[in-house]
Short mmCIF file of C-alpha atoms in Angstrom, two decimals:
data_model
loop_
_atom_site.label_atom_id
_atom_site.label_comp_id
_atom_site.label_asym_id
_atom_site.label_seq_id
_atom_site.Cartn_x
_atom_site.Cartn_y
_atom_site.Cartn_z
CA MET A 1 -65.45 175.78 147.02
CA ALA A 2 -66.60 172.74 147.07
CA LEU A 3 -67.54 171.34 143.48
CA LEU A 4 -69.24 167.94 144.50
CA GLU A 5 -70.56 167.02 148.05
CA LEU A 6 -71.55 164.07 150.19
CA GLU A 7 -73.51 165.63 152.69
CA ASN A 8 -74.18 162.15 155.61
CA VAL A 9 -75.04 159.94 152.86
CA THR A 10 -76.34 156.53 153.78
CA ALA A 11 -76.76 154.30 151.21
CA GLY A 12 -76.67 150.37 150.10
CA TYR A 13 -78.00 147.66 148.19
CA GLY A 14 -81.59 146.73 147.92
CA HIS A 15 -82.41 145.04 151.35
CA GLY A 16 -79.44 145.03 152.32
CA PRO A 17 -77.13 146.66 155.24
CA ASP A 18 -75.79 150.08 154.79
CA ILE A 19 -72.76 150.21 152.80
CA LEU A 20 -71.55 154.47 153.36
CA GLN A 21 -73.18 155.20 156.57
CA ASP A 22 -73.30 158.92 157.40
CA LEU A 23 -70.52 160.03 155.28
CA SER A 24 -69.49 162.71 154.26
CA LEU A 25 -67.28 164.18 151.92
CA THR A 26 -65.94 167.44 149.92
CA ILE A 27 -64.58 167.03 146.81
CA GLU A 28 -63.03 170.79 145.38
CA ALA A 29 -62.50 171.70 141.93
CA GLY A 30 -59.26 170.72 140.08
CA ARG A 31 -58.12 168.48 142.94
CA SER A 32 -57.04 164.73 142.52
CA TYR A 33 -58.70 162.39 145.24
CA CYS A 34 -57.62 159.22 146.07
CA ILE A 35 -60.23 157.12 147.86
CA ILE A 36 -59.03 154.58 150.09
CA GLY A 37 -59.50 151.53 152.42
CA PRO A 38 -60.20 147.57 153.27
CA ASN A 39 -62.48 145.90 151.35
CA GLY A 40 -65.94 146.58 152.28
CA ALA A 41 -65.44 149.92 153.02
CA GLY A 42 -68.14 151.23 150.92
CA LYS A 43 -65.57 153.04 147.93
CA SER A 44 -66.60 151.47 144.91
CA THR A 45 -70.43 152.08 146.72
CA LEU A 46 -69.33 156.19 147.37
CA MET A 47 -68.69 156.16 143.42
CA ARG A 48 -72.13 154.37 142.77
CA VAL A 49 -73.88 156.74 144.51
CA ILE A 50 -72.01 160.07 142.86
CA CYS A 51 -72.91 158.65 139.18
CA GLY A 52 -76.07 157.80 139.88
CA LEU A 53 -76.74 153.97 139.93
CA LEU A 54 -77.07 153.72 143.54
CA HIS A 55 -79.25 156.76 144.91
CA PRO A 56 -79.00 157.14 148.60
CA ARG A 57 -81.34 155.92 151.42
CA GLN A 58 -80.59 159.09 153.33
CA GLY A 59 -78.47 162.45 152.86
CA LYS A 60 -77.51 164.80 150.45
CA VAL A 61 -75.17 164.55 147.47
CA THR A 62 -74.94 168.07 145.40
CA TYR A 63 -72.60 168.95 142.85
CA LYS A 64 -72.47 172.84 142.07
CA GLY A 65 -75.46 173.04 144.09
CA GLU A 66 -77.71 170.74 142.84
CA VAL A 67 -79.03 167.71 143.72
CA LEU A 68 -78.28 164.90 141.94
CA ASN A 69 -79.68 162.22 144.90
CA ASP A 70 -82.99 160.80 142.62
CA MET A 71 -81.03 161.58 139.16
CA ARG A 72 -80.02 158.83 136.53
CA THR A 73 -76.90 158.07 135.44
CA ASP A 74 -77.23 159.97 131.95
CA GLU A 75 -78.32 163.13 133.80
CA VAL A 76 -75.55 162.99 135.79
CA LEU A 77 -73.26 162.34 132.80
CA ARG A 78 -74.56 165.81 131.12
CA ARG A 79 -73.85 167.43 133.97
CA GLY A 80 -70.34 166.98 133.72
CA ILE A 81 -69.35 163.99 135.71
CA SER A 82 -67.94 160.86 134.02
CA PHE A 83 -67.58 157.08 135.89
CA VAL A 84 -64.78 154.27 135.05
CA PRO A 85 -65.50 151.18 136.96
CA GLN A 86 -64.34 148.98 138.98
CA ASP A 87 -64.23 146.19 135.98
CA ARG A 88 -63.64 148.60 133.10
CA SER A 89 -67.13 147.46 132.02
CA LEU A 90 -66.51 147.51 127.79
CA PHE A 91 -68.25 146.71 125.30
CA PRO A 92 -66.37 142.74 124.03
CA ASP A 93 -67.91 142.49 121.65
CA MET A 94 -68.00 145.61 119.76
CA THR A 95 -64.57 147.76 118.10
CA VAL A 96 -62.60 150.37 119.96
CA MET A 97 -64.11 152.79 118.17
CA GLU A 98 -67.86 151.51 118.44
CA ASN A 99 -66.85 151.58 122.43
CA LEU A 100 -65.30 155.33 122.23
CA ARG A 101 -68.16 156.34 120.22
CA MET A 102 -70.43 154.71 122.80
CA GLY A 103 -68.87 156.71 125.22
CA GLY A 104 -70.77 159.57 123.76
CA PHE A 105 -73.95 158.06 123.37
CA ILE A 106 -75.68 161.35 125.22
CA LEU A 107 -74.18 163.72 122.29
CA SER A 108 -76.94 164.43 119.53
CA SER A 109 -74.40 166.32 117.23
CA ARG A 110 -72.73 163.71 115.00
CA LYS A 111 -70.30 165.74 114.48
CA ASP A 112 -69.33 166.81 118.04
CA LEU A 113 -69.58 162.85 118.94
CA HIS A 114 -66.80 162.58 115.85
CA ASN A 115 -64.70 165.54 117.04
CA ARG A 116 -64.08 164.72 121.04
CA VAL A 117 -63.46 160.85 119.80
CA GLU A 118 -60.86 162.10 117.58
CA GLN A 119 -59.10 164.03 120.68
CA VAL A 120 -59.50 161.16 123.19
CA LEU A 121 -57.67 158.97 119.46
CA GLN A 122 -54.62 161.81 119.68
CA THR A 123 -54.50 161.21 123.62
CA PHE A 124 -54.55 157.57 123.25
CA THR A 125 -52.50 156.92 119.60
CA ILE A 126 -52.44 153.11 120.42
CA LEU A 127 -55.97 153.12 120.82
CA ARG A 128 -56.15 154.52 116.89
CA GLU A 129 -53.96 151.84 116.31
CA ARG A 130 -56.67 149.12 117.62
CA SER A 131 -59.52 150.83 116.30
CA SER A 132 -61.07 148.03 114.77
CA GLN A 133 -60.38 145.81 117.15
CA ARG A 134 -62.87 144.15 119.26
CA ALA A 135 -62.75 145.15 123.13
CA LYS A 136 -62.22 141.93 124.30
CA THR A 137 -59.08 141.52 122.00
CA LEU A 138 -57.28 144.05 124.06
CA SER A 139 -54.13 143.64 126.86
CA GLY A 140 -55.69 144.41 130.11
CA GLY A 141 -53.94 148.08 130.41
CA GLU A 142 -55.26 148.97 126.51
CA GLN A 143 -59.13 147.59 127.97
CA GLN A 144 -57.95 150.24 131.06
CA MET A 145 -56.59 152.69 128.41
CA LEU A 146 -60.17 152.67 126.49
CA ALA A 147 -62.24 152.90 129.58
CA ILE A 148 -60.78 156.01 130.54
CA GLY A 149 -60.65 156.79 127.23
CA ARG A 150 -64.18 156.13 126.52
CA ALA A 151 -65.14 158.17 129.63
CA LEU A 152 -62.75 161.36 128.68
CA VAL A 153 -64.82 161.56 125.58
CA LEU A 154 -67.74 163.59 126.99
CA ASN A 155 -64.69 165.85 128.43
CA PRO A 156 -66.00 165.81 131.46
CA GLU A 157 -65.03 168.55 134.52
CA VAL A 158 -64.82 165.15 137.07
CA ILE A 159 -63.87 161.91 136.26
CA MET A 160 -63.93 159.09 138.94
CA LEU A 161 -61.91 156.24 138.24
CA ASP A 162 -62.47 152.64 140.28
CA GLU A 163 -59.41 150.81 141.08
CA PRO A 164 -57.79 151.13 137.57
CA SER A 165 -55.04 149.41 138.36
CA LEU A 166 -56.36 146.00 139.39
CA GLY A 167 -55.40 143.26 137.56
CA LEU A 168 -52.58 144.83 136.26
CA ALA A 169 -48.58 144.58 135.60
CA PRO A 170 -46.93 146.97 137.56
CA LYS A 171 -45.24 148.78 134.96
CA ILE A 172 -49.06 149.08 133.13
CA ALA A 173 -50.69 150.46 136.08
CA ARG A 174 -47.57 153.33 136.21
CA GLN A 175 -48.32 154.47 133.09
CA ILE A 176 -52.12 154.08 133.85
CA PHE A 177 -51.47 156.45 137.03
CA GLU A 178 -49.46 158.92 134.60
CA ILE A 179 -52.47 158.83 132.77
CA VAL A 180 -54.06 160.24 136.33
CA ARG A 181 -51.93 163.00 136.97
CA GLN A 182 -51.90 163.83 133.14
CA LEU A 183 -56.01 164.67 133.88
CA LYS A 184 -55.30 166.37 137.09
CA ASP A 185 -52.81 168.56 134.90
CA LEU A 186 -55.51 168.69 132.48
CA GLY A 187 -57.68 170.65 134.93
CA MET A 188 -60.01 167.68 135.54
CA THR A 189 -61.37 166.82 139.38
CA VAL A 190 -60.13 163.26 139.04
CA ILE A 191 -61.28 160.81 142.47
CA LEU A 192 -59.68 157.40 142.60
CA VAL A 193 -60.30 154.62 144.41
CA GLU A 194 -57.61 152.12 144.43
CA GLN A 195 -56.51 148.74 146.50
CA ASN A 196 -52.46 150.10 146.13
CA ALA A 197 -52.79 152.76 148.44
CA ARG A 198 -48.99 153.59 147.66
CA MET A 199 -49.57 154.87 144.02
CA GLY A 200 -52.88 155.85 144.10
CA LEU A 201 -52.33 158.43 147.20
CA GLU A 202 -48.39 159.39 145.15
CA SER A 203 -50.47 159.98 141.80
CA SER A 204 -52.97 162.85 144.27
CA ASP A 205 -54.01 166.07 145.82
CA TRP A 206 -55.77 164.51 149.01
CA GLY A 207 -56.38 160.98 150.00
CA CYS A 208 -58.84 159.79 151.80
CA VAL A 209 -59.59 157.08 154.12
CA LEU A 210 -63.36 154.98 153.80
CA ASP A 211 -63.47 152.22 156.58
CA LEU A 212 -66.76 150.91 157.44
CA GLY A 213 -69.05 153.16 154.98
CA THR A 214 -67.59 156.55 157.44
CA ASN A 215 -64.87 159.16 156.38
CA SER A 216 -62.69 158.39 158.53
CA PHE A 217 -59.54 160.15 158.03
CA GLU A 218 -58.44 162.99 155.19
CA GLY A 219 -55.75 165.07 154.37
CA PRO A 220 -52.65 166.37 151.71
CA ALA A 221 -51.84 163.23 150.40
CA ASP A 222 -48.58 162.95 151.31
CA THR A 223 -49.73 163.39 155.11
CA VAL A 224 -52.01 160.61 154.41
CA LEU A 225 -49.45 158.12 152.69
CA ASN A 226 -46.70 158.87 156.00
CA ASP A 227 -49.74 158.42 158.36
CA PRO A 228 -48.85 154.63 160.60
CA ARG A 229 -52.52 154.27 161.30
CA ILE A 230 -52.42 153.86 157.21
CA GLN A 231 -50.03 151.30 157.66
CA GLU A 232 -52.33 149.83 160.61
CA LEU A 233 -55.66 149.93 158.40
CA TYR A 234 -53.04 147.79 155.37
CA LEU A 235 -51.90 145.47 158.47
CA GLY A 236 -55.41 143.88 159.32
CA LYS A 237 -55.63 145.09 162.79
CA ARG A 238 -59.58 144.99 164.60
CA ARG A 239 -61.54 147.45 162.90
CA GLU A 240 -62.96 148.39 166.30
CA SER A 241 -59.68 149.65 167.52
CA ARG A 242 -59.12 151.19 164.47
CA ARG A 243 -62.09 153.11 164.12
CA GLU A 244 -61.26 154.15 167.62
CA SER A 245 -57.34 155.31 166.32
CA TRP A 246 -58.85 157.64 164.00
CA LYS A 247 -60.35 159.87 166.62
CA MET B 1 -78.84 111.04 98.91
CA THR B 2 -82.10 112.73 97.46
CA GLN B 3 -83.83 112.15 100.48
CA ALA B 4 -81.14 113.78 102.74
CA VAL B 5 -80.95 116.66 100.36
CA GLN B 6 -85.18 117.07 100.97
CA LEU B 7 -84.72 116.93 104.23
CA LEU B 8 -82.19 119.36 104.46
CA ILE B 9 -85.03 121.34 102.45
CA ILE B 10 -87.44 121.19 104.56
CA GLY B 11 -84.93 121.23 107.59
CA ILE B 12 -84.23 124.78 106.39
CA SER B 13 -87.09 125.63 105.32
CA LEU B 14 -88.46 125.58 108.71
CA GLY B 15 -85.60 126.47 110.38
CA GLY B 16 -85.81 129.92 109.18
CA VAL B 17 -89.85 130.34 111.06
CA TYR B 18 -87.94 129.02 114.12
CA ALA B 19 -85.72 131.61 113.93
CA LEU B 20 -88.11 134.30 114.11
CA MET B 21 -89.31 132.39 117.20
CA ALA B 22 -86.34 131.72 118.70
CA SER B 23 -85.08 135.95 118.19
CA GLY B 24 -87.68 137.44 120.34
CA LEU B 25 -86.70 135.39 123.40
CA THR B 26 -83.22 135.68 123.02
CA LEU B 27 -82.95 139.51 122.37
CA ILE B 28 -85.45 139.56 125.52
CA PHE B 29 -82.86 137.79 127.58
CA GLY B 30 -80.04 139.22 125.67
CA VAL B 31 -80.90 142.32 127.25
CA MET B 32 -83.04 141.45 130.69
CA ARG B 33 -81.46 138.76 131.16
CA ILE B 34 -84.82 136.97 132.20
CA VAL B 35 -86.24 133.92 130.47
CA ASN B 36 -89.96 134.91 129.01
CA ILE B 37 -91.35 131.73 129.76
CA ALA B 38 -94.77 133.76 128.17
CA HIS B 39 -93.30 134.10 124.63
CA ALA B 40 -95.10 131.00 122.86
CA ALA B 41 -98.02 132.13 124.99
CA LEU B 42 -98.14 135.73 123.73
CA MET B 43 -96.97 133.25 119.99
CA ILE B 44 -100.62 131.54 120.57
CA THR B 45 -102.08 135.01 121.63
CA ALA B 46 -101.22 136.56 117.88
CA ALA B 47 -102.04 132.88 116.98
CA TYR B 48 -105.47 133.61 117.53
CA ALA B 49 -105.86 137.23 116.53
CA SER B 50 -104.68 136.50 112.68
CA TYR B 51 -106.76 133.25 112.89
CA TRP B 52 -110.18 135.18 113.52
CA ALA B 53 -108.73 138.13 111.10
CA PHE B 54 -108.40 135.24 108.85
CA ARG B 55 -111.93 133.99 109.36
CA LEU B 56 -113.86 136.80 109.83
CA TYR B 57 -111.95 138.97 107.44
CA HIS B 58 -110.17 136.92 104.71
CA ILE B 59 -107.32 138.62 105.65
CA ASP B 60 -103.64 136.44 105.06
CA PRO B 61 -101.88 135.40 107.81
CA ILE B 62 -98.46 136.42 106.36
CA VAL B 63 -100.36 140.09 105.39
CA SER B 64 -101.96 140.23 109.02
CA ILE B 65 -98.15 140.81 110.19
CA LEU B 66 -98.82 144.16 109.33
CA ILE B 67 -101.47 143.81 112.27
CA SER B 68 -99.87 141.55 114.88
CA MET B 69 -96.99 143.27 115.16
CA PRO B 70 -97.34 146.70 116.22
CA THR B 71 -100.39 145.49 118.27
CA MET B 72 -98.16 142.99 120.45
CA PHE B 73 -95.17 145.72 120.39
CA VAL B 74 -98.26 147.96 123.03
CA LEU B 75 -98.67 144.90 124.88
CA GLY B 76 -95.32 144.37 125.34
CA MET B 77 -94.58 147.57 126.40
CA LEU B 78 -98.07 147.18 128.51
CA ILE B 79 -96.85 144.28 130.11
CA TYR B 80 -93.54 145.48 130.86
CA LYS B 81 -94.83 148.46 132.50
CA LEU B 82 -97.21 146.51 134.75
CA PHE B 83 -94.93 143.43 135.31
CA PHE B 84 -91.05 144.62 134.94
CA GLN B 85 -90.30 148.31 135.53
CA ARG B 86 -90.84 147.94 139.36
CA ILE B 87 -88.63 144.79 139.61
CA ILE B 88 -86.06 145.31 136.73
CA ASP B 89 -83.01 146.66 139.21
CA SER B 90 -83.78 143.70 141.58
CA PRO B 91 -81.02 140.96 142.50
CA ARG B 92 -83.51 139.18 142.15
CA ILE B 93 -84.54 139.54 138.34
CA GLY B 94 -84.34 136.22 137.60
CA GLU B 95 -85.72 134.24 139.88
CA LEU B 96 -88.83 137.10 139.44
CA THR B 97 -89.37 137.22 136.79
CA VAL B 98 -89.34 133.16 135.77
CA LEU B 99 -92.44 133.24 138.14
CA LEU B 100 -93.68 136.48 137.06
CA THR B 101 -93.66 135.32 133.24
CA PHE B 102 -94.91 131.43 134.49
CA ALA B 103 -98.13 133.15 135.53
CA LEU B 104 -98.21 135.62 132.68
CA ALA B 105 -98.51 132.34 130.18
CA LEU B 106 -100.48 130.46 132.39
CA ILE B 107 -102.99 133.83 132.51
CA LEU B 108 -102.92 133.94 128.62
CA GLU B 109 -103.79 130.19 128.44
CA GLY B 110 -106.94 130.48 130.86
CA ILE B 111 -108.27 133.72 128.68
CA LEU B 112 -107.96 131.94 125.29
CA GLY B 113 -109.19 128.81 127.14
CA TYR B 114 -111.52 130.77 128.02
CA PHE B 115 -112.77 132.16 124.63
CA TYR B 116 -111.60 129.86 122.08
CA THR B 117 -111.91 126.57 123.55
CA ASN B 118 -109.15 123.54 123.16
CA ILE B 119 -110.29 123.02 119.87
CA TYR B 120 -107.24 122.58 117.67
CA ARG B 121 -106.98 125.70 114.97
CA SER B 122 -105.00 126.78 111.76
CA THR B 123 -105.97 128.37 108.75
CA ASN B 124 -105.78 127.55 105.76
CA PRO B 125 -104.75 129.96 102.80
CA SER B 126 -103.93 128.79 98.92
CA TYR B 127 -100.02 128.73 99.37
CA ALA B 128 -100.28 126.33 102.70
CA THR B 129 -101.13 123.07 100.36
CA ARG B 130 -99.40 123.51 97.67
CA ALA B 131 -95.68 123.02 96.89
CA ILE B 132 -92.73 124.26 94.46
CA LEU B 133 -91.48 121.52 92.82
CA PHE B 134 -87.99 121.43 91.60
CA ASP B 135 -88.17 117.64 90.55
CA PRO B 136 -86.77 115.49 92.06
CA PHE B 137 -87.40 118.09 95.46
CA TYR B 138 -90.44 120.02 96.38
CA LEU B 139 -90.42 122.54 98.80
CA PRO B 140 -93.96 123.38 100.83
CA GLN B 141 -95.08 127.02 99.57
CA GLY B 142 -95.91 127.81 102.89
CA GLN B 143 -93.26 127.33 104.73
CA PHE B 144 -91.09 128.61 101.94
CA TYR B 145 -92.58 132.43 102.84
CA ALA B 146 -92.93 131.84 106.34
CA THR B 147 -88.99 131.00 105.59
CA LEU B 148 -88.61 134.05 103.40
CA MET B 149 -90.91 136.67 105.77
CA SER B 150 -89.07 135.39 108.68
CA LEU B 151 -85.48 135.71 107.32
CA VAL B 152 -86.63 139.78 106.21
CA LEU B 153 -87.93 140.52 109.49
CA ILE B 154 -84.52 138.68 110.98
CA ALA B 155 -82.11 141.04 109.06
CA LEU B 156 -84.46 144.13 109.77
CA LEU B 157 -83.87 142.99 113.41
CA TRP B 158 -80.53 143.00 112.59
CA ALA B 159 -80.01 146.04 110.66
CA PHE B 160 -81.76 148.15 113.32
CA LEU B 161 -79.70 146.23 116.05
CA GLN B 162 -76.48 147.61 113.83
CA TYR B 163 -76.97 150.92 112.55
CA THR B 164 -79.66 152.73 114.72
CA LYS B 165 -78.65 154.39 118.17
CA THR B 166 -81.65 152.71 119.84
CA GLY B 167 -80.07 149.68 118.46
CA TYR B 168 -76.59 150.53 119.80
CA SER B 169 -78.39 151.27 122.92
CA ILE B 170 -80.07 147.70 123.19
CA ARG B 171 -76.37 145.82 122.03
CA ALA B 172 -74.68 147.91 124.76
CA THR B 173 -77.30 146.65 127.26
CA MET B 174 -76.81 143.31 126.20
CA GLN B 175 -72.71 142.88 125.94
CA ASN B 176 -72.57 144.81 129.51
CA ARG B 177 -75.31 146.32 131.45
CA THR B 178 -73.25 148.25 134.13
CA ALA B 179 -71.58 149.98 131.00
CA ALA B 180 -74.44 150.63 129.23
CA GLN B 181 -75.45 152.59 132.10
CA VAL B 182 -72.46 154.59 132.75
CA VAL B 183 -72.07 155.99 129.29
CA GLY B 184 -75.68 157.13 129.70
CA VAL B 185 -77.98 154.82 128.47
CA ASN B 186 -81.58 154.79 129.79
CA VAL B 187 -81.19 151.02 130.54
CA ASN B 188 -84.99 150.70 132.00
CA ARG B 189 -85.88 152.55 128.73
CA VAL B 190 -83.97 149.67 126.80
CA SER B 191 -85.34 146.84 128.20
CA MET B 192 -89.15 147.88 127.41
CA ILE B 193 -87.95 148.27 123.87
CA ALA B 194 -86.66 145.49 123.47
CA PHE B 195 -89.09 143.66 125.31
CA SER B 196 -91.81 144.71 123.13
CA ILE B 197 -89.46 144.13 120.35
CA GLY B 198 -89.16 140.57 121.32
CA THR B 199 -93.57 140.45 122.07
CA ALA B 200 -93.99 141.95 118.69
CA LEU B 201 -91.50 139.13 116.93
CA ALA B 202 -93.54 136.59 118.68
CA GLY B 203 -96.69 138.11 117.13
CA ALA B 204 -95.23 137.79 113.44
CA SER B 205 -94.13 133.77 114.63
CA GLY B 206 -97.56 133.72 115.79
CA SER B 207 -99.24 134.70 112.51
CA MET B 208 -97.41 131.97 110.40
CA MET B 209 -97.95 129.53 112.95
CA THR B 210 -101.18 129.40 111.83
CA PHE B 211 -100.88 127.69 108.43
CA LEU B 212 -97.78 126.05 109.77
CA PHE B 213 -99.17 123.94 112.59
CA THR B 214 -101.98 123.40 114.55
CA PHE B 215 -102.58 125.45 117.24
CA TYR B 216 -104.23 125.96 120.74
CA PRO B 217 -104.48 127.62 124.08
CA GLY B 218 -102.38 125.06 125.71
CA LYS B 219 -100.05 124.80 123.18
CA HIS B 220 -97.33 127.45 124.29
CA TRP B 221 -95.83 124.86 126.99
CA GLU B 222 -94.32 122.27 124.06
CA TRP B 223 -93.46 125.46 122.14
CA VAL B 224 -91.48 127.49 125.21
CA ALA B 225 -89.95 124.51 125.74
CA ILE B 226 -88.67 123.74 122.03
CA LEU B 227 -88.14 127.71 121.74
CA LEU B 228 -85.40 127.52 124.89
CA SER B 229 -83.91 124.67 123.95
CA LEU B 230 -83.17 126.64 120.42
CA ILE B 231 -81.79 129.65 122.33
CA VAL B 232 -79.60 127.80 124.18
CA LEU B 233 -77.64 125.61 121.48
CA GLY B 234 -76.96 129.06 119.90
CA GLY B 235 -76.04 130.98 123.26
CA MET B 236 -78.30 132.81 124.86
CA GLY B 237 -78.78 136.39 124.09
CA SER B 238 -77.61 136.01 120.70
CA LEU B 239 -79.54 136.66 117.57
CA LEU B 240 -76.37 134.77 115.42
CA GLY B 241 -76.29 131.89 117.31
CA ALA B 242 -80.62 131.68 117.61
CA LEU B 243 -80.37 132.16 113.88
CA VAL B 244 -77.74 128.98 113.45
CA GLY B 245 -79.40 127.01 116.25
CA SER B 246 -82.71 127.21 114.74
CA ILE B 247 -81.83 125.75 111.43
CA MET B 248 -79.17 123.24 112.72
CA LEU B 249 -82.16 122.14 115.26
CA ALA B 250 -84.92 122.20 112.60
CA ILE B 251 -83.13 120.09 109.72
CA ALA B 252 -82.19 117.75 112.70
CA SER B 253 -85.53 117.45 113.57
CA ALA B 254 -87.17 116.91 110.07
CA TYR B 255 -84.53 113.82 110.13
CA VAL B 256 -85.72 112.04 113.38
CA SER B 257 -88.85 112.60 112.18
CA PHE B 258 -88.24 110.95 108.95
CA ARG B 259 -86.30 108.19 110.44
CA LEU B 260 -88.09 107.36 113.27
CA GLY B 261 -91.52 109.14 112.95
CA PRO B 262 -93.01 112.53 113.75
CA THR B 263 -93.52 111.57 117.65
CA TRP B 264 -90.14 111.41 118.11
CA SER B 265 -89.04 114.81 116.37
CA PRO B 266 -89.58 116.88 119.47
CA ILE B 267 -86.32 114.44 121.22
CA THR B 268 -84.51 116.09 118.95
CA PHE B 269 -84.39 119.64 121.05
CA PHE B 270 -84.50 118.04 124.41
CA LEU B 271 -81.75 115.90 123.74
CA ALA B 272 -79.51 119.01 122.22
CA LEU B 273 -80.17 120.50 125.01
CA PHE B 274 -79.00 118.20 127.14
CA LEU B 275 -76.21 117.95 125.31
CA ILE B 276 -75.25 121.53 125.02
CA LEU B 277 -75.59 122.00 128.66
CA LEU B 278 -73.65 119.40 129.49
CA PHE B 279 -70.59 119.78 127.23
CA ARG B 280 -70.72 123.71 126.10
CA PRO B 281 -73.70 125.74 128.32
CA GLN B 282 -72.77 129.04 127.06
CA GLY B 283 -73.71 127.57 123.57
CA LEU B 284 -72.43 127.93 119.90
CA PHE B 285 -72.39 132.26 120.68
CA GLY B 286 -72.63 132.48 123.76
CA HIS B 287 -70.28 133.94 126.10
CA LYS B 288 -68.98 132.86 129.20
CA ALA B 289 -69.61 134.93 132.39
CA GLU B 290 -66.08 135.95 132.72
CA PHE B 291 -65.80 138.91 131.17
#
């Protein structure tokens, strides 16, 4: 059964053009998804729409049957969807511990917050060692772990990660993808946007190719990975011909 | 040497008040990324309220802070809801709000000018003309009380930001607006609270302005230029920067005033603004934009 569903969603910024165009996508519980596509395809916009940072112009976003269209981000969070943005979006002058505690900002019980932060620190032991350090002093990989850890404080059902490997050394990126696999093993539904198509798809169950704001092609991750059209997409073939080739 | 120490005392004792004036402006900038050109006009508005409270009901200007701060807080909320709420998410918020707050400053100046004319005003509580003597130095009592009060208010603001949940959400929004949204902070509400607190601080500054300086409706243009140089020097959005920048420039201004005459005093602020923009545009405690 669909956990999260986007039906014919159109979205864009301000008075600008539509970035997502009539996009439909179904996310099933417990699966991990990797969304790939060229720059400007609307991958990050898709995540911003799901988490309430951007409201769709048309169409419907539903989570467990409830429409999310006009909800604020805090309301979406309360329903169990967390988001790790592309630039990691930490609070640079707060310590690691303060950043993690901010992850549980919407929790009303201090005890709950304490317990959940402790759980995250048990998972990411490096963060415990760095707990009194300011976020801006961490390495890129540690910052990404902190960003993921902060999203996990709420113990979400769905976690969305926007290009978690961006700017990281290959070895660190592999560690991050290993964490992504572990999240799925813990029963979470993972939605991953990734420029590094190979690593992203290898870590996921399902692949989805976004192009010009539409869901052009989707299928099991290994099928998508081995599809020759994926090569075309990243070799920069003309978009019009690419659109035709999906049909 | 004695003169240098005396100038230092005068500078520091004024710097605290400047810091209070600048802290509201820098808080608003830090959270909303807008430069509130109307900040000084709001200070002058509160100054008139305290002036009339003193003239009509003999309420001490420092005591009148108890009235001016909450009143200005509510006024700040109304201004936010009326003017900013609809455009807060606009990608052109910076340009729009410069024009909007400029217009707001003109409106406030016009209203105050209509009712109170352009006569110079000030209050004269007993301490305004006294000095604390510790030979060979002196400290003007009014400046001392005003700076003490300012430092208390800044410390309360700091404690609020540091230890309360709302304070955390304000700091989070100042550091990274998107990250704050992602963790569930209602940044629109936080922006309204920050704007209201900033306006309340303008209210407290205005009350103390009445016995430290003369004022009239158009005086806010001079003040807003000074306040901008203070927060640019300290680093826009940094409270610590506002405090340190204010004290530094107040001392420099006191020195220039003594050496070259009071007419030259304002140039200290603009020269500092020019130099800081040239050599360290992020200010003393500001962040570069790369994080």
